[in-house]
PDB file of C-alpha atoms in Angstrom:
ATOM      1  CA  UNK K  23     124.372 134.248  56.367  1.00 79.00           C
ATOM      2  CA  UNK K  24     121.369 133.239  58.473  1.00 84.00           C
ATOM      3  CA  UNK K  25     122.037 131.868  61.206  1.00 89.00           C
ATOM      4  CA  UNK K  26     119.825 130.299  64.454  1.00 94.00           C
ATOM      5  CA  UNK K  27     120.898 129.288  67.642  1.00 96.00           C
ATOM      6  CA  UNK K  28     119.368 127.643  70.908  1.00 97.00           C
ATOM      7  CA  UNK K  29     120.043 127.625  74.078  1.00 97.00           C
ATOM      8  CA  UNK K  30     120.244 125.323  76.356  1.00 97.00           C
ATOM      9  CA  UNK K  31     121.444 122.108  74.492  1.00 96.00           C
ATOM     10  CA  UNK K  32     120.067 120.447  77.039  1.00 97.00           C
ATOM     11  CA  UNK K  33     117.826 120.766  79.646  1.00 98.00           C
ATOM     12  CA  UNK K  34     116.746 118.662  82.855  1.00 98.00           C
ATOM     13  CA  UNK K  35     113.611 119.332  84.505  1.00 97.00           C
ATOM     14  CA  UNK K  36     111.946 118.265  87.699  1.00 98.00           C
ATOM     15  CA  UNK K  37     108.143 117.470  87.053  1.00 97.00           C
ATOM     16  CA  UNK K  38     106.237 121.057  87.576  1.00 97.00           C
ATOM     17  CA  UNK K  39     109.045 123.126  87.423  1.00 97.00           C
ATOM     18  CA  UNK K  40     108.447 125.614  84.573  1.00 98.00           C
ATOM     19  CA  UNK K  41     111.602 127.066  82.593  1.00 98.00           C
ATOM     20  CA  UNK K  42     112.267 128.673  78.963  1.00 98.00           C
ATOM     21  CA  UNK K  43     114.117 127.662  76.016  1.00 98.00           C
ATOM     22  CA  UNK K  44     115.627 130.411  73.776  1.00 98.00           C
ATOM     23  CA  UNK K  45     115.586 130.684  69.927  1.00 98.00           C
ATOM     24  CA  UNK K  46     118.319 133.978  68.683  1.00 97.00           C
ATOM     25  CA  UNK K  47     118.332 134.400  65.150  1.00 95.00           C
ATOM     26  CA  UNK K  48     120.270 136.420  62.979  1.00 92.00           C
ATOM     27  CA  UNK K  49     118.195 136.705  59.418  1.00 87.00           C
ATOM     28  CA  UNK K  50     117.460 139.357  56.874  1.00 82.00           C
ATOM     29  CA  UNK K  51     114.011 139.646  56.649  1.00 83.00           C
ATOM     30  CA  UNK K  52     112.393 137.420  59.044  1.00 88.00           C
ATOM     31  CA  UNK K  53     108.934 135.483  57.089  1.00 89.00           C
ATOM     32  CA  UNK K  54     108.305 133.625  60.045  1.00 92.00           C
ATOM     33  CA  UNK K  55     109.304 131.447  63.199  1.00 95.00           C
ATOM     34  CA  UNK K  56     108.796 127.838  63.884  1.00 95.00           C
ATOM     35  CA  UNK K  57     108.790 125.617  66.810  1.00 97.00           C
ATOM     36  CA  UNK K  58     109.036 121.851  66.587  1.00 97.00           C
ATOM     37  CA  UNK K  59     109.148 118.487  68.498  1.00 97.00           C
ATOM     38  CA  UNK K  60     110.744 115.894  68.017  1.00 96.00           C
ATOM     39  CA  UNK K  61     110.828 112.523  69.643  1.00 95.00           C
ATOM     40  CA  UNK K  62     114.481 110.542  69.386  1.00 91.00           C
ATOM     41  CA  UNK K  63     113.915 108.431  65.845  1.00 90.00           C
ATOM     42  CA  UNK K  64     111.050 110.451  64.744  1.00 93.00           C
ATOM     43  CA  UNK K  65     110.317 113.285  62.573  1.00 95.00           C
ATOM     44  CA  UNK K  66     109.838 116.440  64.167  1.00 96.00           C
ATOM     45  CA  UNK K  67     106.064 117.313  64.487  1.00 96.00           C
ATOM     46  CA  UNK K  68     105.217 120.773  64.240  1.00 95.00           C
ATOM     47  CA  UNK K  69     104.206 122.942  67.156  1.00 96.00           C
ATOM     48  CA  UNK K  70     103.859 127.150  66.266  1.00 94.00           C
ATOM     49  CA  UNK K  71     104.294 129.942  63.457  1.00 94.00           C
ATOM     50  CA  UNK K  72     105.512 133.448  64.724  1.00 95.00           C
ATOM     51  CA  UNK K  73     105.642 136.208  62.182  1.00 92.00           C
ATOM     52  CA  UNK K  74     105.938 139.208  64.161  1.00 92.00           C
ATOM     53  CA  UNK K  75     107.419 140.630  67.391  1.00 93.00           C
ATOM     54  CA  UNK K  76     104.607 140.379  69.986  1.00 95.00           C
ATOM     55  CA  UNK K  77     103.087 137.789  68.458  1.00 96.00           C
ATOM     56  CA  UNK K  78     102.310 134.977  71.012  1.00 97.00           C
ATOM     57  CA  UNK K  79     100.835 131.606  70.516  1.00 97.00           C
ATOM     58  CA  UNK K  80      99.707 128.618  73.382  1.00 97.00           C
ATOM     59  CA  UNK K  81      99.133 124.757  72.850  1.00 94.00           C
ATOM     60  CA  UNK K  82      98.590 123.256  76.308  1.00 95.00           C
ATOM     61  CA  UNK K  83     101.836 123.545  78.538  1.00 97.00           C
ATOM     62  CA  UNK K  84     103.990 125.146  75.851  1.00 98.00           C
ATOM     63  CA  UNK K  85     103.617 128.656  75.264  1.00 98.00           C
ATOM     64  CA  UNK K  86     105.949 131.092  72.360  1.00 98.00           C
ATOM     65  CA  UNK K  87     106.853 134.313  72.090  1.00 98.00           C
ATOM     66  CA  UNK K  88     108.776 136.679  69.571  1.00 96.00           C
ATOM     67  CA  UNK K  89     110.976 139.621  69.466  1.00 94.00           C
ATOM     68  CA  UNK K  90     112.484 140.773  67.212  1.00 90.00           C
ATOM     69  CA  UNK K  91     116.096 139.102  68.245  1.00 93.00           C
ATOM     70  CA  UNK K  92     115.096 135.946  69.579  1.00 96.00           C
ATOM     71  CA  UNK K  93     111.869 133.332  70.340  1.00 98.00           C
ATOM     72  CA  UNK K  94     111.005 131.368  73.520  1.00 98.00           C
ATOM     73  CA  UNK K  95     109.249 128.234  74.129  1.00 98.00           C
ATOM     74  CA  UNK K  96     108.072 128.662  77.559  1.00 98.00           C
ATOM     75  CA  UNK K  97     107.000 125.117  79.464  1.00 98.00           C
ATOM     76  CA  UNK K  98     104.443 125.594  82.527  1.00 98.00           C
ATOM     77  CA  UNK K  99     104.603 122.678  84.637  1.00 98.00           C
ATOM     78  CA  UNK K 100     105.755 120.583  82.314  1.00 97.00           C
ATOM     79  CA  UNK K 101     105.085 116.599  82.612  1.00 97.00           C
ATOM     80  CA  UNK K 102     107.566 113.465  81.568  1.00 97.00           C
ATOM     81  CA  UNK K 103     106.061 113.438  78.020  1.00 97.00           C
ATOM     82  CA  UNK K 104     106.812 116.928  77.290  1.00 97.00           C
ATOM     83  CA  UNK K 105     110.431 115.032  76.976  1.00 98.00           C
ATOM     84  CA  UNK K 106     111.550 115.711  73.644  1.00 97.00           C
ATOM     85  CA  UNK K 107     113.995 117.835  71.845  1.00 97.00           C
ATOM     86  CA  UNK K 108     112.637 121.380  70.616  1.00 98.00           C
ATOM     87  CA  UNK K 109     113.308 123.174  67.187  1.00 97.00           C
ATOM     88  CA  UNK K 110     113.592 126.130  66.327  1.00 96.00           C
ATOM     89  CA  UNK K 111     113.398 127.519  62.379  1.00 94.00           C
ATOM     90  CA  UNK K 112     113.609 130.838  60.838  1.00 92.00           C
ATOM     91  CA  UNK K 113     111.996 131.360  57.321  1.00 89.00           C
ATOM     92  CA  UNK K 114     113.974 134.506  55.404  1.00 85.00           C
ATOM     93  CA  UNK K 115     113.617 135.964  52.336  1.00 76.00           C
ATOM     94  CA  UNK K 116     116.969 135.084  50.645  1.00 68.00           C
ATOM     95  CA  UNK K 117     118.087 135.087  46.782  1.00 66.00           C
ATOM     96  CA  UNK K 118     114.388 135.412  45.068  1.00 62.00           C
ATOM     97  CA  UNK K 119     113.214 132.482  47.450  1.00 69.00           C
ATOM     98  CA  UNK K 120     112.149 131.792  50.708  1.00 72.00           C
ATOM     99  CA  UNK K 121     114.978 129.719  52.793  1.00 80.00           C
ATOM    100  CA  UNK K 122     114.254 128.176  56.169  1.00 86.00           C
ATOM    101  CA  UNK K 123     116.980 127.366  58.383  1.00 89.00           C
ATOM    102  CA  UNK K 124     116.989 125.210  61.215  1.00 92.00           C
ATOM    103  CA  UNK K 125     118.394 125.690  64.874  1.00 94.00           C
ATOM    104  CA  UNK K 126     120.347 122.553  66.344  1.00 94.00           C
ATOM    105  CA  UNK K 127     117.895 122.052  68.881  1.00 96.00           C
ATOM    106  CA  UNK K 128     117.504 122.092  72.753  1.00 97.00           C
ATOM    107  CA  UNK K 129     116.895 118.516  73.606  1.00 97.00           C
ATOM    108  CA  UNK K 130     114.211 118.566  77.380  1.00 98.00           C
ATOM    109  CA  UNK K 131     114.336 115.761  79.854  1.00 98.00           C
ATOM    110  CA  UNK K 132     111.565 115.909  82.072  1.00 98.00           C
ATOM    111  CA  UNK K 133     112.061 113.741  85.292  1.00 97.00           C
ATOM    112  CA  UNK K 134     109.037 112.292  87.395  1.00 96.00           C
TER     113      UNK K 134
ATOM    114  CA  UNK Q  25      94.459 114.066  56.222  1.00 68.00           C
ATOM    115  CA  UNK Q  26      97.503 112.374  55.321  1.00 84.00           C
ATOM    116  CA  UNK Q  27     100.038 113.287  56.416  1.00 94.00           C
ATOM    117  CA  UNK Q  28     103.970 113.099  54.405  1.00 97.00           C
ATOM    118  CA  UNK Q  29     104.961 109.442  53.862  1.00 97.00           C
ATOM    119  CA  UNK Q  30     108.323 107.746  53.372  1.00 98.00           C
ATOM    120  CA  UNK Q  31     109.368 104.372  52.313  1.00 97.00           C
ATOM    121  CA  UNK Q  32     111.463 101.887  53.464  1.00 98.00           C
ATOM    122  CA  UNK Q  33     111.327 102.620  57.370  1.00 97.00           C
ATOM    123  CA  UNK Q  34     114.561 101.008  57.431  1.00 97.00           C
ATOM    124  CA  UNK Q  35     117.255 100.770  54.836  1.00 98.00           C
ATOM    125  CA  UNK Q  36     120.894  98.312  54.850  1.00 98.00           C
ATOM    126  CA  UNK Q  37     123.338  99.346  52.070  1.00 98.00           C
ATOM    127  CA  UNK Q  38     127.317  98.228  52.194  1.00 98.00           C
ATOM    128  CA  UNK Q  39     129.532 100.836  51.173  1.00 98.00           C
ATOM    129  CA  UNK Q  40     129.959 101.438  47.916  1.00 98.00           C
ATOM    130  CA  UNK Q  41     126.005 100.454  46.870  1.00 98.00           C
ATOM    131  CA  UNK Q  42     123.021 103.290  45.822  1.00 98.00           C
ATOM    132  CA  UNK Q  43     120.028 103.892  47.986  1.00 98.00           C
ATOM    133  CA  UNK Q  44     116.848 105.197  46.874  1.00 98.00           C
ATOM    134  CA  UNK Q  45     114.248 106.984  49.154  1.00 98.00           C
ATOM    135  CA  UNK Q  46     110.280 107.922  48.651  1.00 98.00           C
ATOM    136  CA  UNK Q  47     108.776 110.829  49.976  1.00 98.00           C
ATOM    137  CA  UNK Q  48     104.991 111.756  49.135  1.00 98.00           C
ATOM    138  CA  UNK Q  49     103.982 114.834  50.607  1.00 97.00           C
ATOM    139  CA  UNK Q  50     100.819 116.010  51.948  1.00 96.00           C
ATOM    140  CA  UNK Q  51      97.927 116.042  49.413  1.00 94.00           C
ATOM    141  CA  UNK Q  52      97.650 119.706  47.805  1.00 92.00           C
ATOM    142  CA  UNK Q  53     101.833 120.405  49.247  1.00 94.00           C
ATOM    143  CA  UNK Q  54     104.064 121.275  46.152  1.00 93.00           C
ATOM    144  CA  UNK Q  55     107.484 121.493  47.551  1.00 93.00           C
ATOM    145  CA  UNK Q  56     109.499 118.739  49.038  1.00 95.00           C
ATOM    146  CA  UNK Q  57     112.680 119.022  51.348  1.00 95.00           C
ATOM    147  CA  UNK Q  58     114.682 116.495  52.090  1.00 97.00           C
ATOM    148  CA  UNK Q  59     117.158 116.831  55.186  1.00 96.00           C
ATOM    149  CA  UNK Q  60     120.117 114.204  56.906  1.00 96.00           C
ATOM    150  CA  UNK Q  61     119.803 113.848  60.687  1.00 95.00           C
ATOM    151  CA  UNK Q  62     122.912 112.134  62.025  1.00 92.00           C
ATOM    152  CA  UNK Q  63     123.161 110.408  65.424  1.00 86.00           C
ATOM    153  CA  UNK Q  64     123.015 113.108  68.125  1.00 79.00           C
ATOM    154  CA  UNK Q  65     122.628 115.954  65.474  1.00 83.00           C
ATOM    155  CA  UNK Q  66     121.028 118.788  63.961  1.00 87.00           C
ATOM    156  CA  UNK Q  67     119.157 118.454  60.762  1.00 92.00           C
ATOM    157  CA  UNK Q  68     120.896 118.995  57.508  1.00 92.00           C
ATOM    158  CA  UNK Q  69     119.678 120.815  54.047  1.00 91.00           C
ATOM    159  CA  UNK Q  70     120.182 118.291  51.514  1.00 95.00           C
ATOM    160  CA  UNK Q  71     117.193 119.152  48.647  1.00 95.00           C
ATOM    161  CA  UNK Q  72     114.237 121.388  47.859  1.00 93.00           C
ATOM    162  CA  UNK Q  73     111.666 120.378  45.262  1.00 94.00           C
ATOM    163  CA  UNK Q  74     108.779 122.502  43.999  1.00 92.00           C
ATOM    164  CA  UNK Q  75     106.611 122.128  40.674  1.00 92.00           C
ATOM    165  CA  UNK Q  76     109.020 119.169  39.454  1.00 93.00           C
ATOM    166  CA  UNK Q  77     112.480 121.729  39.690  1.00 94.00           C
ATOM    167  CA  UNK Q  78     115.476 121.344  42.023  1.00 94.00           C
ATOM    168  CA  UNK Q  79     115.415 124.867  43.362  1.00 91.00           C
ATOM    169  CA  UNK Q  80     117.832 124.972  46.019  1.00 89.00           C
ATOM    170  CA  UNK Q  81     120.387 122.057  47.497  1.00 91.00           C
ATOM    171  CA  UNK Q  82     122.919 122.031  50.289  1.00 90.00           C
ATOM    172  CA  UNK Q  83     126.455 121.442  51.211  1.00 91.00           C
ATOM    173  CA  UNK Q  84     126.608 118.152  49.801  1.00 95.00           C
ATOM    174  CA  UNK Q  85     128.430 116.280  47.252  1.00 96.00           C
ATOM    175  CA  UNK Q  86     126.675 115.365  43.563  1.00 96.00           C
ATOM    176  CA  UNK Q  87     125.938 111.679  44.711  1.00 97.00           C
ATOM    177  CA  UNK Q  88     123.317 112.996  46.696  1.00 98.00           C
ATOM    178  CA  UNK Q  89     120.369 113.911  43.807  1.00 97.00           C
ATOM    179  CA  UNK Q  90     117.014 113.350  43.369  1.00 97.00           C
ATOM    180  CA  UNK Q  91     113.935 114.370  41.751  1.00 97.00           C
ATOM    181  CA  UNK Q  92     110.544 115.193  42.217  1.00 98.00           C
ATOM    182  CA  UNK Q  93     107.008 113.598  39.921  1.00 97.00           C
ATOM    183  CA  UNK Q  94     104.123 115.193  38.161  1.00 96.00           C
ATOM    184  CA  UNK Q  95     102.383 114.481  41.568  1.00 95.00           C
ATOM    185  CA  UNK Q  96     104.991 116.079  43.737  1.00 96.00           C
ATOM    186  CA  UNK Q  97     106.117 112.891  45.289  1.00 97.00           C
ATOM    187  CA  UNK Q  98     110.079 112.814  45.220  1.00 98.00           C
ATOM    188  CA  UNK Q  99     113.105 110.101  45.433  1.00 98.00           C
ATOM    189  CA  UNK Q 100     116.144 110.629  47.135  1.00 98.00           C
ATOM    190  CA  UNK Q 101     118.951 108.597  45.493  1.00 98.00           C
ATOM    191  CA  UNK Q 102     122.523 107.997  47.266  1.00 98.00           C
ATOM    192  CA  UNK Q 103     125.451 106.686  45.202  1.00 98.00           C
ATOM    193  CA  UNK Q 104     128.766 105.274  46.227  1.00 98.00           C
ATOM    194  CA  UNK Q 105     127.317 105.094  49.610  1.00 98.00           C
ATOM    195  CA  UNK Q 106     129.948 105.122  52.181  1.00 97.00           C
ATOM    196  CA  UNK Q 107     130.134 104.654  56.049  1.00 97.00           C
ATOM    197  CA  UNK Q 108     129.002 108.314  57.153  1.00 96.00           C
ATOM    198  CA  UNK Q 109     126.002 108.819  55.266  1.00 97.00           C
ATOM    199  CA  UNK Q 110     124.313 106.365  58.236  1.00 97.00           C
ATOM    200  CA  UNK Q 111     121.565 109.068  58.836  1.00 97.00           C
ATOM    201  CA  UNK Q 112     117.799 109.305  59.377  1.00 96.00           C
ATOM    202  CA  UNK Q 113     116.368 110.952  56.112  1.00 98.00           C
ATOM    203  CA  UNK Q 114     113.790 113.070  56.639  1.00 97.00           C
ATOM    204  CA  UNK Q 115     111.279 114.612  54.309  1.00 98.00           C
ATOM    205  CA  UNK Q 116     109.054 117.418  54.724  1.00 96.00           C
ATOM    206  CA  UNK Q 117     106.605 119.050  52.150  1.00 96.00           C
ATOM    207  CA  UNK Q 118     104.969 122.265  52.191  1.00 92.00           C
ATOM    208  CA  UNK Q 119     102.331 124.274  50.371  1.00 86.00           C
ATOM    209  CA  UNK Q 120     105.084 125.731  48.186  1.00 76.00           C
ATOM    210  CA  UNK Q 121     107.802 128.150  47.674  1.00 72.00           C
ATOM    211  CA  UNK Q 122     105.654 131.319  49.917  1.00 73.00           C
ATOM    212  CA  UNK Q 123     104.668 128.631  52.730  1.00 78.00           C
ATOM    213  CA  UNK Q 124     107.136 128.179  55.878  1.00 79.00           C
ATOM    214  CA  UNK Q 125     105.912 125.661  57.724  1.00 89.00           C
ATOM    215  CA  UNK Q 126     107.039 122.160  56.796  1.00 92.00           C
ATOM    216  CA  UNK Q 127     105.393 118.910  57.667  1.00 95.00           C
ATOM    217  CA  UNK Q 128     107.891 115.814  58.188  1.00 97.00           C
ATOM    218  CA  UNK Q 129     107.429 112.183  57.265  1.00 97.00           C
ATOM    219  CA  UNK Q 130     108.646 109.221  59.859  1.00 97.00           C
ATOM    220  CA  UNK Q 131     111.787 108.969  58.137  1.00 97.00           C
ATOM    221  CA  UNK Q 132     114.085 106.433  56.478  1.00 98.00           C
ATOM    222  CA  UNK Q 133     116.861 105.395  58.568  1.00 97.00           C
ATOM    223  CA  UNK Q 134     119.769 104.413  56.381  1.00 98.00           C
ATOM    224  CA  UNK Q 135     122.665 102.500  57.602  1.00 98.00           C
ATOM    225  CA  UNK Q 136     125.559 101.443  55.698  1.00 98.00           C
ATOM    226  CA  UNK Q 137     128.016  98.972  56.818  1.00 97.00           C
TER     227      UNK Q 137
END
């Protein structure tokens, strides 16, 4: 069974103090990796795509990267609004369909 | 672009009563997911939609169904409701079957008393 997990639960930053939240996955035949955001009430807005180990992809202050294990979401300097909690997703090749499954999510406070 | 809609924002059932939820998905997206976020918790697999078939569902009991319309917008209905299924609904639609990313709606937050 596929399974994704992330670590920290939780997270409390100072204002400008970088850190990294982890993504392990355990899938046959990774398709691809996602990253999301999502604010408390809202639906979760989507951030990245991985699809291979290496890969590496930046939007502002948030930068991922893939192995073949596991997926960070690095945070440089990261600001109050960067407060949010972070998904991860796997996309695997599973019974003659593609089934995504979603990581319980690392939920970042950032303080001022 | 639009983006993936839902209607009501807000939904109060009492127990017992069925709730129906709209999704329509991004123009040109053929498959719709619908997942339950409860209070404080992860998202859960209820449906997948794509090309008007049910092609995948989760852990959840038959009073959860739905369906999906000639122009891939979808309805979530909820019988019998009762006390736990208080949950924000979320929808997401993607290009199909081959395409991993999803795009959520807002949400439907559905509480039953």
């Amino acid at each position: 069974e596929d399974q994704v997990t992330q670590s920290p639960e939780a997270l409390r930053l100072q204002e400008g103090e970088s850190s990294s939240l982890n993504c392990s996955y355990t899938v046959s035949g990774l398709r691809g990796l996602f990253w999301y955001r999502q604010d408390p009430g809202k639906g979760p807005e989507f951030l990245f795509t991985l699809y291979s180990a290496g890969e590496e992809k930046e939007k502002e202050r948030l930068k991922a990267t893939l192995t073949k294990k596991e997926s960070f979401l690095h945070i440089t300097a990261p600001k109050p609004e960067d407060s949010a909690t972070y998904l991860c997703a796997v996309q695997a090749h599973s019974g003659g369909y593609q089934k995504v499954t979603f990581g319980t999510g690392t939920k970042l406070q950032v303080i001022p | 672009e639009a983006g993936v809609t839902q209607s009501p924002t807000h939904l109060i059932k009492t127990r017992g009563q069925q709730a129906t939820l709209r999704c329509s998905p991004i123009s040109g997206h053929t498959s719709v997911y619908w997942y339950q976020q409860a209070l404080g918790l992860g998202l859960q697999f209820l449906l997948w939609y794509d090309e008007g078939e049910e092609r995948n569902r989760g852990n959840f009991p038959p009073r959860f169904s739905g369906r999906q319309f000639p122009n891939y917008s979808s309805e979530l209905n909820v019988n019998a409701l009762e006390l736990e299924d208080s949950a924000l609904y979320l929808c997401a639609s993607s290009g199909g079957p081959g395409a991993g990313e999803q795009f959520f709606g807002p949400g439907t937050r559905l509480t039953v008393l």
